[in-house]
Short mmCIF file of C-alpha atoms in Angstrom, two decimals:
data_model
loop_
_atom_site.label_atom_id
_atom_site.label_comp_id
_atom_site.label_asym_id
_atom_site.label_seq_id
_atom_site.Cartn_x
_atom_site.Cartn_y
_atom_site.Cartn_z
CA ASP A 12 0.00 0.00 0.00
CA THR A 13 1.45 3.34 -0.99
CA VAL A 14 0.91 6.32 1.23
CA PHE A 15 0.65 9.69 -0.47
CA LYS A 16 1.87 12.60 1.59
CA LEU A 17 0.66 15.79 -0.03
CA LYS A 18 2.19 18.99 1.26
CA TYR A 19 -0.33 21.47 -0.06
CA CYS A 20 0.77 24.99 0.63
CA TRP A 21 -0.70 28.03 -1.06
CA CYS A 22 2.67 29.72 -1.19
CA ARG A 23 2.79 33.29 -2.30
CA TYR A 24 4.56 33.99 -5.54
CA LYS A 25 8.23 35.03 -5.29
CA PRO A 26 8.93 37.31 -8.26
CA GLU A 27 12.18 37.22 -10.23
CA VAL A 28 13.27 39.66 -12.93
CA GLY A 29 12.26 38.38 -16.34
CA ASP A 30 9.35 36.27 -15.08
CA ILE A 31 6.32 36.14 -17.34
CA VAL A 32 3.25 36.78 -15.23
CA VAL A 33 -0.49 36.97 -15.82
CA GLY A 34 -2.45 39.39 -13.67
CA ARG A 35 -5.72 41.26 -13.26
CA VAL A 36 -5.99 45.05 -13.37
CA ILE A 37 -7.27 46.35 -10.04
CA GLU A 38 -6.92 50.07 -10.55
CA VAL A 39 -6.30 52.59 -13.29
CA ALA A 40 -4.14 55.29 -11.66
CA PRO A 41 -2.38 58.33 -13.12
CA LYS A 42 0.11 57.04 -15.69
CA ARG A 43 0.02 53.47 -14.37
CA TRP A 44 -2.10 50.41 -13.80
CA ARG A 45 -2.11 48.47 -10.51
CA ILE A 46 -2.20 44.77 -11.15
CA ASP A 47 -2.93 41.80 -8.87
CA ILE A 48 -0.40 39.05 -9.54
CA ASN A 49 -0.86 36.98 -6.38
CA PHE A 50 2.07 38.67 -4.66
CA SER A 51 2.06 40.32 -1.25
CA GLN A 52 1.77 43.70 -2.93
CA ASP A 53 0.14 44.89 -6.14
CA ALA A 54 2.42 45.16 -9.16
CA VAL A 55 2.65 48.36 -11.15
CA LEU A 56 2.62 48.65 -14.93
CA MET A 57 3.64 52.14 -15.96
CA LEU A 58 2.11 53.65 -19.07
CA SER A 59 5.68 54.27 -20.23
CA SER A 60 6.46 50.55 -19.88
CA MET A 61 3.70 49.62 -22.32
CA ASN A 62 3.75 49.62 -26.07
CA LEU A 63 1.38 52.29 -27.33
CA PRO A 64 -1.52 51.20 -29.53
CA ASP A 65 -0.16 52.96 -32.58
CA GLY A 66 3.15 51.17 -32.10
CA ILE A 67 5.14 54.36 -32.40
CA GLN A 68 7.95 54.90 -29.91
CA ARG A 69 7.26 58.35 -28.54
CA ARG A 70 6.79 60.29 -25.35
CA ARG A 71 3.46 59.75 -23.67
CA THR A 72 1.17 62.74 -23.95
CA ALA A 73 -1.67 63.95 -21.78
CA VAL A 74 -4.09 62.42 -24.27
CA ASP A 75 -2.42 59.03 -23.78
CA GLU A 76 -2.86 59.41 -20.04
CA LEU A 77 -6.57 60.09 -20.44
CA ASN A 78 -6.97 57.17 -22.81
CA MET A 79 -5.46 54.59 -20.46
CA ARG A 80 -8.79 52.82 -20.08
CA SER A 81 -8.92 52.29 -23.82
CA ILE A 82 -5.85 50.09 -23.39
CA PHE A 83 -6.59 48.30 -20.10
CA GLU A 84 -9.44 48.86 -17.72
CA GLU A 85 -10.41 47.46 -14.33
CA ASN A 86 -10.72 43.64 -14.22
CA ASP A 87 -8.89 43.15 -17.51
CA VAL A 88 -6.54 40.17 -17.61
CA VAL A 89 -3.08 41.12 -18.83
CA CYS A 90 0.21 39.41 -19.55
CA ALA A 91 3.49 41.13 -18.72
CA GLU A 92 7.08 40.62 -17.70
CA VAL A 93 8.66 41.41 -14.32
CA ARG A 94 10.99 44.35 -14.72
CA GLY A 95 12.18 44.51 -11.13
CA PHE A 96 11.68 46.21 -7.81
CA HIS A 97 11.88 49.95 -8.09
CA HIS A 98 10.86 52.87 -5.88
CA ASP A 99 7.20 52.22 -6.46
CA GLY A 100 7.23 48.53 -5.72
CA LEU A 101 7.18 45.63 -8.15
CA GLN A 102 7.32 46.93 -11.70
CA LEU A 103 6.10 45.17 -14.81
CA GLN A 104 6.63 45.86 -18.47
CA ALA A 105 4.80 44.90 -21.64
CA ARG A 106 6.98 46.07 -24.45
CA SER A 107 6.65 43.27 -26.94
CA GLN A 108 3.73 42.48 -29.24
CA LYS A 109 2.95 39.28 -27.46
CA TYR A 110 2.15 40.92 -24.12
CA GLY A 111 -1.12 42.64 -23.44
CA LYS A 112 -4.77 42.03 -22.84
CA LEU A 113 -6.10 38.49 -22.78
CA GLU A 114 -9.68 38.21 -23.85
CA ARG A 115 -11.37 35.13 -25.16
CA GLY A 116 -10.76 32.45 -22.60
CA GLN A 117 -10.48 31.63 -18.93
CA LEU A 118 -8.07 32.43 -16.12
CA LEU A 119 -7.01 29.71 -13.69
CA SER A 120 -5.18 30.11 -10.41
CA ILE A 121 -2.85 27.38 -9.15
CA PRO A 122 -0.11 27.32 -6.50
CA PRO A 123 2.86 29.19 -8.01
CA TYR A 124 5.38 26.51 -7.09
CA LEU A 125 3.76 24.17 -9.61
CA VAL A 126 4.88 26.39 -12.49
CA LYS A 127 8.51 25.73 -13.33
CA ARG A 128 10.58 28.55 -14.79
CA ARG A 129 11.36 27.65 -18.37
CA LYS A 130 12.51 29.37 -21.54
CA GLN A 131 9.00 29.45 -22.91
CA HIS A 132 5.84 30.45 -21.06
CA PHE A 133 3.70 31.45 -24.03
CA HIS A 134 2.45 28.48 -25.95
CA TYR A 135 0.42 28.65 -29.14
CA ILE A 136 -1.01 25.15 -29.62
CA GLU A 137 -1.67 25.33 -33.31
CA GLU A 138 -3.52 22.06 -33.72
CA TYR A 139 -6.04 23.13 -31.05
CA GLY A 140 -6.13 26.80 -31.99
CA ILE A 141 -5.49 27.89 -28.42
CA ASP A 142 -3.10 30.11 -26.50
CA LEU A 143 -1.71 28.83 -23.21
CA ILE A 144 0.25 31.17 -20.94
CA LEU A 145 1.85 29.67 -17.83
CA GLY A 146 2.39 32.65 -15.54
CA CYS A 147 5.24 32.14 -13.08
CA ASN A 148 2.89 33.59 -10.47
CA GLY A 149 0.48 30.67 -10.74
CA PHE A 150 -2.08 32.52 -12.88
CA ILE A 151 -2.64 30.56 -16.06
CA TRP A 152 -4.47 31.77 -19.15
CA VAL A 153 -6.14 29.35 -21.56
CA GLY A 154 -7.95 30.89 -24.46
CA GLU A 155 -8.80 31.08 -28.09
CA HIS A 156 -5.71 31.94 -30.12
CA ALA A 157 -5.24 35.66 -30.62
CA GLU A 158 -2.81 36.91 -33.24
CA PRO A 159 -0.22 39.23 -31.66
CA LYS A 160 -1.96 42.40 -32.49
CA ASP A 161 -0.82 45.70 -33.88
CA ASP A 162 -4.07 47.19 -32.72
CA MET A 163 -4.89 47.19 -29.03
CA VAL A 164 -8.44 47.81 -27.99
CA ILE A 165 -9.29 51.35 -28.89
CA ASP A 166 -13.01 51.71 -29.29
CA GLU A 167 -12.86 54.01 -32.28
CA GLN A 168 -10.82 51.48 -34.25
CA ALA A 169 -13.07 48.60 -33.27
CA ASN A 170 -16.18 50.49 -34.32
CA LYS A 171 -14.82 51.21 -37.78
CA SER A 172 -13.96 47.64 -38.73
CA ASP A 173 -14.80 44.09 -37.71
CA GLN A 174 -17.50 45.05 -35.26
CA ILE A 175 -18.89 41.55 -35.38
CA LEU A 176 -15.67 39.90 -34.30
CA LYS A 177 -14.49 42.35 -31.64
CA PRO A 178 -16.59 42.14 -28.49
CA SER A 179 -17.49 45.65 -27.45
CA LYS A 180 -19.40 45.86 -24.24
CA TYR A 181 -21.98 48.27 -25.52
CA SER A 182 -24.44 47.95 -28.43
CA MET A 183 -24.22 44.29 -29.35
CA THR A 184 -27.43 42.50 -30.10
CA LEU A 185 -27.84 38.92 -28.96
CA GLU A 186 -27.28 37.68 -32.52
CA GLU A 187 -24.08 39.66 -32.92
CA GLN A 188 -22.88 38.37 -29.57
CA GLU A 189 -23.64 34.81 -30.56
CA ARG A 190 -21.69 35.15 -33.78
CA ALA A 191 -18.77 36.53 -31.76
CA TYR A 192 -18.60 33.46 -29.52
CA THR A 193 -15.57 31.20 -29.66
CA PRO A 194 -16.17 28.32 -32.11
CA LEU A 195 -17.25 25.12 -30.39
CA GLU A 196 -14.24 23.00 -31.35
CA THR A 197 -11.79 25.60 -30.08
CA ARG A 198 -13.86 25.92 -26.92
CA GLN A 199 -13.65 22.17 -26.37
CA ASN A 200 -9.87 22.37 -26.59
CA VAL A 201 -9.79 25.31 -24.17
CA CYS A 202 -11.94 23.38 -21.68
CA ARG A 203 -9.88 20.21 -21.95
CA THR A 204 -6.66 22.12 -21.40
CA ALA A 205 -8.11 24.06 -18.48
CA ASN A 206 -9.43 20.88 -16.87
CA ALA A 207 -6.06 19.17 -17.39
CA ILE A 208 -4.44 21.99 -15.45
CA ARG A 209 -7.12 21.78 -12.74
CA VAL A 210 -6.54 18.04 -12.22
CA LEU A 211 -2.75 18.39 -12.18
CA SER A 212 -3.04 21.24 -9.70
CA THR A 213 -5.38 19.26 -7.43
CA LEU A 214 -2.87 16.41 -7.43
CA GLY A 215 0.00 18.80 -6.70
CA PHE A 216 1.92 17.88 -9.86
CA SER A 217 4.16 20.30 -11.72
CA VAL A 218 2.41 21.94 -14.61
CA THR A 219 4.56 21.94 -17.75
CA ILE A 220 3.46 22.19 -21.34
CA GLU A 221 4.40 18.57 -22.04
CA ILE A 222 2.49 17.17 -19.07
CA ILE A 223 -0.55 19.34 -19.84
CA MET A 224 -0.68 18.20 -23.46
CA ASP A 225 -0.18 14.60 -22.45
CA THR A 226 -3.09 14.89 -20.02
CA VAL A 227 -5.26 16.47 -22.70
CA THR A 228 -4.47 13.60 -25.07
CA MET A 229 -5.38 11.12 -22.33
CA SER A 230 -8.72 12.87 -21.90
CA MET A 231 -9.73 12.31 -25.51
CA SER A 232 -10.87 8.82 -24.57
CA LEU A 233 -13.45 10.19 -22.12
CA LYS A 234 -17.03 10.53 -23.25
CA GLU A 235 -17.52 13.93 -21.65
CA ILE A 236 -15.01 16.70 -21.01
CA HIS A 237 -16.31 17.32 -17.49
CA GLU A 238 -15.43 13.75 -16.54
CA MET A 239 -11.85 15.02 -16.41
CA LEU A 240 -12.70 16.49 -13.02
CA GLY A 241 -14.05 13.20 -11.66
CA SER A 242 -12.19 10.73 -9.48
CA GLU A 243 -11.54 8.09 -12.17
CA PHE A 244 -9.65 10.42 -14.45
CA CYS A 245 -7.77 11.79 -11.44
CA VAL A 246 -6.49 8.28 -10.74
CA LEU A 247 -5.44 7.84 -14.38
CA VAL A 248 -3.48 11.09 -14.28
CA ALA A 249 -1.77 10.08 -11.05
CA GLU A 250 -0.83 6.70 -12.50
CA ARG A 251 0.55 8.35 -15.62
CA GLU A 252 2.70 10.67 -13.51
CA ALA A 253 3.98 7.73 -11.50
CA GLU A 254 4.95 6.02 -14.80
CA ARG A 255 6.67 9.17 -15.95
CA ARG A 256 8.68 9.52 -12.76
CA SER A 257 9.75 5.89 -12.62
CA SER A 258 10.90 5.91 -16.25
CA ALA A 259 12.76 9.19 -15.62
CA LYS A 260 14.50 7.53 -12.70
CA LYS A 261 15.55 4.60 -14.88
CA LYS A 262 17.04 6.92 -17.49
CA GLY A 263 18.79 9.27 -15.10
CA MET B 19 -15.05 37.30 -5.69
CA THR B 20 -12.86 39.40 -7.96
CA GLY B 21 -14.39 40.98 -11.00
CA LEU B 22 -14.30 39.50 -14.49
CA SER B 23 -13.10 41.15 -17.67
CA VAL B 24 -15.42 41.69 -20.63
CA GLY B 25 -13.63 38.94 -22.54
CA GLU B 26 -14.04 36.42 -19.73
CA LYS B 27 -17.72 37.26 -19.31
CA LEU B 28 -18.28 36.72 -23.01
CA PHE B 29 -16.45 33.41 -22.82
CA ILE B 30 -18.70 32.25 -19.97
CA GLN B 31 -21.87 33.35 -21.77
CA GLY B 32 -20.67 31.70 -24.98
CA GLY B 33 -19.98 28.47 -23.16
CA ILE B 34 -23.47 28.40 -21.71
CA ALA B 35 -24.99 29.14 -25.11
CA GLN B 36 -22.94 26.35 -26.72
CA ASP B 37 -23.65 23.85 -23.91
CA LEU B 38 -19.98 23.63 -22.91
CA ARG B 39 -19.22 25.50 -19.70
CA THR B 40 -15.76 26.56 -18.57
CA ASP B 41 -15.23 23.28 -16.73
CA GLY B 42 -16.58 21.21 -19.60
CA ARG B 43 -19.99 20.61 -18.03
CA LYS B 44 -23.20 20.67 -20.01
CA ARG B 45 -25.91 23.07 -18.96
CA LEU B 46 -27.76 20.47 -16.89
CA THR B 47 -24.77 18.71 -15.36
CA TYR B 48 -24.03 18.93 -11.66
CA ARG B 49 -20.52 19.03 -10.27
CA PRO B 50 -19.44 15.85 -8.43
CA ILE B 51 -21.20 15.73 -5.05
CA TYR B 52 -19.40 14.49 -1.94
CA VAL B 53 -21.40 13.73 1.21
CA GLU B 54 -20.15 12.98 4.71
CA THR B 55 -22.57 12.25 7.55
CA GLY B 56 -22.17 12.41 11.31
CA VAL B 57 -19.62 15.21 11.14
CA ILE B 58 -20.93 16.77 14.37
CA PRO B 59 -21.20 14.00 16.95
CA GLN B 60 -23.01 16.10 19.55
CA ALA B 61 -25.89 16.85 17.20
CA ASN B 62 -28.79 14.48 16.61
CA GLY B 63 -27.82 14.41 12.96
CA SER B 64 -25.35 16.21 10.73
CA ALA B 65 -23.83 16.17 7.28
CA ARG B 66 -21.30 17.94 5.13
CA VAL B 67 -21.82 18.38 1.39
CA ARG B 68 -19.21 19.47 -1.13
CA LEU B 69 -20.21 20.62 -4.61
CA GLY B 70 -17.06 21.74 -6.40
CA GLY B 71 -15.73 24.69 -4.42
CA THR B 72 -18.93 25.02 -2.40
CA ASP B 73 -18.73 23.40 1.03
CA VAL B 74 -21.64 23.44 3.50
CA ILE B 75 -22.50 21.74 6.78
CA ALA B 76 -25.96 21.09 8.23
CA SER B 77 -26.74 19.97 11.76
CA VAL B 78 -29.98 18.89 13.41
CA LYS B 79 -30.69 19.26 17.10
CA ALA B 80 -33.90 17.84 18.59
CA GLU B 81 -35.42 19.18 21.80
CA ILE B 82 -38.65 18.47 23.60
CA GLY B 83 -41.18 21.29 23.32
CA ARG B 84 -44.86 22.17 23.20
CA PRO B 85 -46.79 22.17 19.95
CA SER B 86 -48.28 25.45 18.81
CA PRO B 87 -51.94 25.78 19.89
CA MET B 88 -52.91 26.30 16.26
CA GLN B 89 -51.33 23.06 15.15
CA PRO B 90 -51.49 20.71 18.11
CA ASP B 91 -50.79 17.65 16.00
CA LYS B 92 -47.52 18.89 14.53
CA GLY B 93 -43.99 19.33 15.80
CA LYS B 94 -41.93 22.40 14.98
CA VAL B 95 -38.93 22.91 12.77
CA ALA B 96 -36.68 25.98 12.65
CA ILE B 97 -34.13 26.43 9.88
CA TYR B 98 -31.35 28.94 10.12
CA VAL B 99 -28.35 29.46 7.86
CA SER B 100 -25.18 31.40 8.54
CA CYS B 101 -22.08 32.03 6.44
CA SER B 102 -18.62 31.62 7.88
CA PRO B 103 -16.01 34.32 7.24
CA THR B 104 -13.86 31.53 5.82
CA ALA B 105 -16.19 31.49 2.83
CA ALA B 106 -15.59 35.12 1.97
CA PRO B 107 -14.00 38.05 3.83
CA MET B 108 -17.23 40.03 3.53
CA PHE B 109 -18.93 37.56 5.86
CA GLU B 110 -16.91 38.86 8.79
CA GLY B 111 -18.99 40.18 11.66
CA ARG B 112 -22.51 40.89 10.42
CA GLY B 113 -21.60 40.97 6.74
CA ASP B 114 -23.41 37.73 6.06
CA GLU B 115 -26.79 38.91 7.38
CA GLU B 116 -28.44 39.55 4.04
CA LEU B 117 -27.28 36.38 2.35
CA SER B 118 -27.97 34.25 5.44
CA ALA B 119 -31.49 35.61 5.76
CA GLU B 120 -32.14 34.99 2.07
CA LEU B 121 -30.87 31.41 2.29
CA SER B 122 -32.77 30.69 5.52
CA ILE B 123 -36.05 31.90 4.05
CA ALA B 124 -35.51 30.05 0.78
CA LEU B 125 -34.78 26.81 2.65
CA GLN B 126 -37.84 27.28 4.84
CA ARG B 127 -39.98 27.90 1.80
CA CYS B 128 -38.63 24.83 0.05
CA LEU B 129 -38.88 22.44 2.98
CA LEU B 130 -41.55 23.67 5.34
CA GLY B 131 -44.41 24.63 3.07
CA GLY B 132 -46.97 27.24 4.07
CA LYS B 133 -47.76 28.80 7.45
CA SER B 134 -50.38 26.18 8.16
CA GLY B 135 -47.78 23.50 7.68
CA ALA B 136 -49.54 22.25 4.60
CA GLY B 137 -47.36 20.97 1.79
CA ALA B 138 -44.29 20.61 3.94
CA GLY B 139 -41.53 18.38 2.66
CA ILE B 140 -40.76 17.44 6.25
CA ASP B 141 -43.56 15.48 7.86
CA LEU B 142 -44.27 17.55 10.95
CA SER B 143 -46.90 15.22 12.36
CA SER B 144 -44.23 12.55 12.82
CA LEU B 145 -42.66 14.83 15.40
CA VAL B 146 -45.60 14.87 17.77
CA VAL B 147 -45.31 12.89 21.01
CA VAL B 148 -48.50 13.76 22.89
CA GLU B 149 -50.97 15.71 20.82
CA GLY B 150 -51.37 19.25 22.07
CA LYS B 151 -48.82 18.82 24.83
CA VAL B 152 -45.48 17.38 23.85
CA CYS B 153 -43.65 17.45 20.57
CA TRP B 154 -40.17 17.52 19.15
CA ASP B 155 -38.67 20.81 18.06
CA LEU B 156 -36.06 20.38 15.39
CA TYR B 157 -33.42 23.07 15.04
CA ILE B 158 -31.69 22.78 11.70
CA ASP B 159 -28.56 24.88 11.29
CA GLY B 160 -26.75 25.38 8.02
CA LEU B 161 -23.24 26.74 7.75
CA VAL B 162 -21.58 27.87 4.54
CA VAL B 163 -17.89 27.08 4.91
CA SER B 164 -16.76 27.80 1.38
CA SER B 165 -18.69 29.39 -1.43
CA ASP B 166 -18.45 28.78 -5.18
CA GLY B 167 -22.02 29.18 -6.24
CA ASN B 168 -25.23 27.21 -5.88
CA LEU B 169 -25.38 27.53 -2.10
CA LEU B 170 -29.08 26.72 -1.91
CA ASP B 171 -28.89 23.34 -3.67
CA ALA B 172 -25.89 22.37 -1.56
CA LEU B 173 -27.68 23.39 1.65
CA GLY B 174 -30.78 21.49 0.59
CA ALA B 175 -28.68 18.40 0.01
CA ALA B 176 -26.90 18.86 3.34
CA VAL B 177 -30.20 19.22 5.21
CA LYS B 178 -31.52 16.08 3.52
CA ALA B 179 -28.38 14.17 4.44
CA ALA B 180 -28.38 15.51 8.00
CA LEU B 181 -32.02 14.53 8.49
CA SER B 182 -31.28 11.05 7.11
CA ASN B 183 -28.56 10.88 9.74
CA THR B 184 -30.86 12.12 12.50
CA GLY B 185 -31.91 9.86 15.32
CA ILE B 186 -34.84 11.02 17.45
CA PRO B 187 -34.60 9.52 20.94
CA ARG B 188 -37.41 7.22 21.96
CA VAL B 189 -39.71 8.90 24.44
CA GLN B 190 -41.65 7.20 27.23
CA VAL B 191 -44.65 9.23 28.35
CA ALA B 192 -45.78 8.82 31.93
CA ALA B 193 -49.24 7.30 31.65
CA ASP B 194 -50.83 8.75 34.74
CA THR B 195 -51.02 12.44 33.89
CA THR B 196 -54.40 13.96 33.15
CA GLY B 197 -55.92 17.29 32.25
CA GLU B 198 -53.78 20.31 31.54
CA ASP B 199 -50.58 19.15 33.19
CA GLN B 200 -47.51 18.62 31.15
CA PRO B 201 -46.89 14.88 31.06
CA GLU B 202 -43.61 13.62 32.31
CA VAL B 203 -41.42 12.32 29.61
CA ASP B 204 -38.49 10.00 29.81
CA ILE B 205 -36.05 10.51 26.96
CA SER B 206 -34.07 7.43 26.12
CA ASP B 207 -30.31 7.70 25.86
CA GLU B 208 -29.95 4.58 23.85
CA GLU B 209 -32.90 4.00 21.62
CA PHE B 210 -33.22 6.16 18.56
CA LEU B 211 -35.68 6.27 15.75
CA GLN B 212 -34.32 7.24 12.35
CA PHE B 213 -36.10 10.24 10.98
CA ASP B 214 -38.12 9.40 7.89
CA THR B 215 -36.77 11.36 4.95
CA SER B 216 -38.39 9.48 2.10
CA ASN B 217 -40.63 12.43 1.27
CA LEU B 218 -37.94 15.05 1.64
CA PRO B 219 -37.48 17.12 -1.51
CA VAL B 220 -34.23 18.12 -3.21
CA ILE B 221 -33.70 21.70 -4.28
CA VAL B 222 -32.78 22.40 -7.90
CA THR B 223 -31.77 25.94 -8.78
CA LEU B 224 -31.93 26.99 -12.40
CA THR B 225 -29.85 30.04 -13.26
CA LYS B 226 -30.78 31.94 -16.39
CA VAL B 227 -27.88 33.38 -18.42
CA GLY B 228 -28.88 34.87 -21.73
CA ARG B 229 -31.41 32.57 -23.35
CA HIS B 230 -30.48 29.42 -21.46
CA TYR B 231 -30.72 27.92 -17.98
CA ILE B 232 -27.96 26.06 -16.18
CA VAL B 233 -27.96 24.03 -13.00
CA ASP B 234 -25.28 24.21 -10.33
CA ALA B 235 -23.81 27.56 -11.32
CA THR B 236 -20.37 28.55 -10.04
CA SER B 237 -19.86 32.01 -8.50
CA GLU B 238 -18.52 33.26 -11.83
CA GLU B 239 -21.56 31.98 -13.70
CA GLU B 240 -23.92 33.42 -11.09
CA SER B 241 -22.36 36.84 -11.66
CA GLN B 242 -23.66 36.64 -15.23
CA MET B 243 -27.23 35.64 -14.38
CA SER B 244 -30.33 37.62 -15.16
CA SER B 245 -32.46 35.62 -12.73
CA ALA B 246 -32.53 32.30 -10.87
CA VAL B 247 -35.41 30.08 -9.83
CA SER B 248 -35.06 27.49 -7.08
CA ILE B 249 -37.56 24.65 -7.02
CA SER B 250 -37.84 21.91 -4.46
CA ILE B 251 -39.17 18.64 -5.83
CA ASN B 252 -39.85 15.41 -4.02
CA ARG B 253 -39.52 11.81 -5.10
CA ARG B 254 -42.99 11.82 -6.60
CA GLY B 255 -42.10 14.72 -8.84
CA HIS B 256 -44.26 17.18 -6.92
CA THR B 257 -43.16 20.75 -6.44
CA CYS B 258 -42.89 21.51 -2.74
CA GLY B 259 -41.63 25.06 -2.90
CA LEU B 260 -40.35 27.72 -5.22
CA SER B 261 -38.40 30.92 -4.95
CA LYS B 262 -36.99 33.34 -7.48
CA ARG B 263 -34.22 35.84 -7.23
CA GLY B 264 -32.59 38.25 -9.60
CA GLY B 265 -33.70 41.56 -10.99
CA ALA B 266 -34.97 40.47 -14.39
CA GLY B 267 -38.60 39.53 -14.83
CA LEU B 268 -39.59 36.16 -16.24
CA ASP B 269 -42.44 35.30 -18.52
CA PRO B 270 -44.78 32.74 -16.86
CA SER B 271 -44.15 30.29 -19.71
CA VAL B 272 -40.44 30.43 -18.91
CA ILE B 273 -41.12 29.61 -15.26
CA LEU B 274 -43.30 26.66 -16.23
CA ASP B 275 -40.57 25.44 -18.55
CA MET B 276 -38.01 25.83 -15.77
CA ILE B 277 -40.20 23.74 -13.46
CA SER B 278 -40.36 20.93 -15.96
CA VAL B 279 -36.60 21.07 -16.55
CA ALA B 280 -36.04 21.06 -12.80
CA LYS B 281 -38.33 18.04 -12.42
CA HIS B 282 -36.29 16.17 -15.01
CA VAL B 283 -33.00 17.10 -13.35
CA SER B 284 -34.27 16.36 -9.85
CA GLU B 285 -34.70 12.65 -10.55
CA GLN B 286 -30.99 12.20 -11.28
CA LEU B 287 -30.01 14.45 -8.42
CA MET B 288 -32.28 12.63 -5.96
CA ASN B 289 -30.87 9.24 -6.95
CA LYS B 290 -27.27 10.46 -6.84
CA LEU B 291 -27.84 12.11 -3.47
CA ASP B 292 -29.55 9.05 -1.99
CA SER B 293 -26.70 6.79 -3.06
CA GLU B 294 -24.10 9.23 -1.73
CA ILE B 295 -25.96 9.46 1.58
CA SER B 296 -26.19 5.68 1.92
CA ALA B 297 -22.50 5.35 1.12
CA ALA B 298 -21.65 8.04 3.68
CA GLU B 299 -23.76 6.38 6.37
CA ALA B 300 -22.11 3.05 5.61
CA ILE B 301 -18.68 4.60 6.10
CA GLU B 302 -19.85 6.22 9.31
CA ASP B 303 -21.22 2.93 10.62
CA ASP B 304 -17.95 1.17 9.90
CA SER B 305 -15.79 3.73 11.67
#
């Protein structure tokens, strides 16, 4: 009989410079956003540390400061990089195209120690059409794939073109909303991936891209996606991990 | 609960419309239900029910009392719910008053029927000892330990499990009392009668998001609701109680449709709950 000793501790995240993190905007303040990244203090993303919507490298003007909510507003989910600890506290930056607002998907929260620091934290799973971002802070984003955009969300731009595809919170009829929904097959892949992460997190296993994808593949044999959260699948995942670890031991 | 971004809200609504919720469930699928009975040894009966992230405890305490003069042939039942600060920081101090009151009233409406006691899911006449003079008062307490939506259904299940676990002590009534005097009663310490819960209803809450209804909503899904209707249905498929919350109005045809959906869902839920309760009692008996 094997005895499982699970040390389950909801450790706070310990930031390191260069970490990719996913967080939620709590406050829009003058020239900065305050972001919750599951750390003992809120992180700060300065307007000057963000790429501007028009992509031009220039000094931020008063108009930019007033338009901050057109970039990120309260409760938005954003992806950024840890710049370091400066006078204001923990500073983030989002200077590359791939950082920014995350929209069509779901945010999961797992203990940070389950996310190993790797070279890659952004994963575009092409065959499933989904984006997977493993934040070092334990916040994980799983969503419909979004092309790294040149255009951030500025309402004027969205109104001119592609109104059907861009969800704007005002003036969308039910039909327009329904057309804007994520396609079912992509949604299935998002749900499977999210559930895979949930099971791995419940079991206290490290969450890496390989293990997640392996778990998703295992789940294809289930009749229903929600069965992934039941006890039988949980046992299968645990057994698989045991296999993995024993074969790793043999090799190493 | 933290807020949700526009994108996340749309994702949740889209999932419900496409019958694939964020955890892969269909609209009418419940989360796995875990039941433990006898969690509070000092109570006459108790149970703990977990539904995903929602965790509730119900306890039943039985005391000897007098029946109300208006219903001399019935015992009395009081149901009260409170929310622990462990469920949410806002429940600290008196922060849970509004939610607790709402849950208590909804449970009473679902289980106790009208003021006259008619239509009650709990058979009050089984609680009478000496008509007009001695009866059992049941105090049912619900505690919300952790909240992730669908508190009412979880509490309903916990109350059902706790009542299944409840033993009412056997009472010997002194035979020689007459007239208006309170008879002497001898309450057994050893002999217990299991409370009959065969007619006890389950509560099914249907949450309306957009055009569709879902059962067992999580906190996130509840934040997107326009309205929710909770219906208690017994084994025979009869509606024992109903309550609605949420600001949006509902067309009567929608409510009737919701009742029929709830009836369909309640069969599965009732069976699942009964088997979980039996399994829990079996474990408790073994230990």
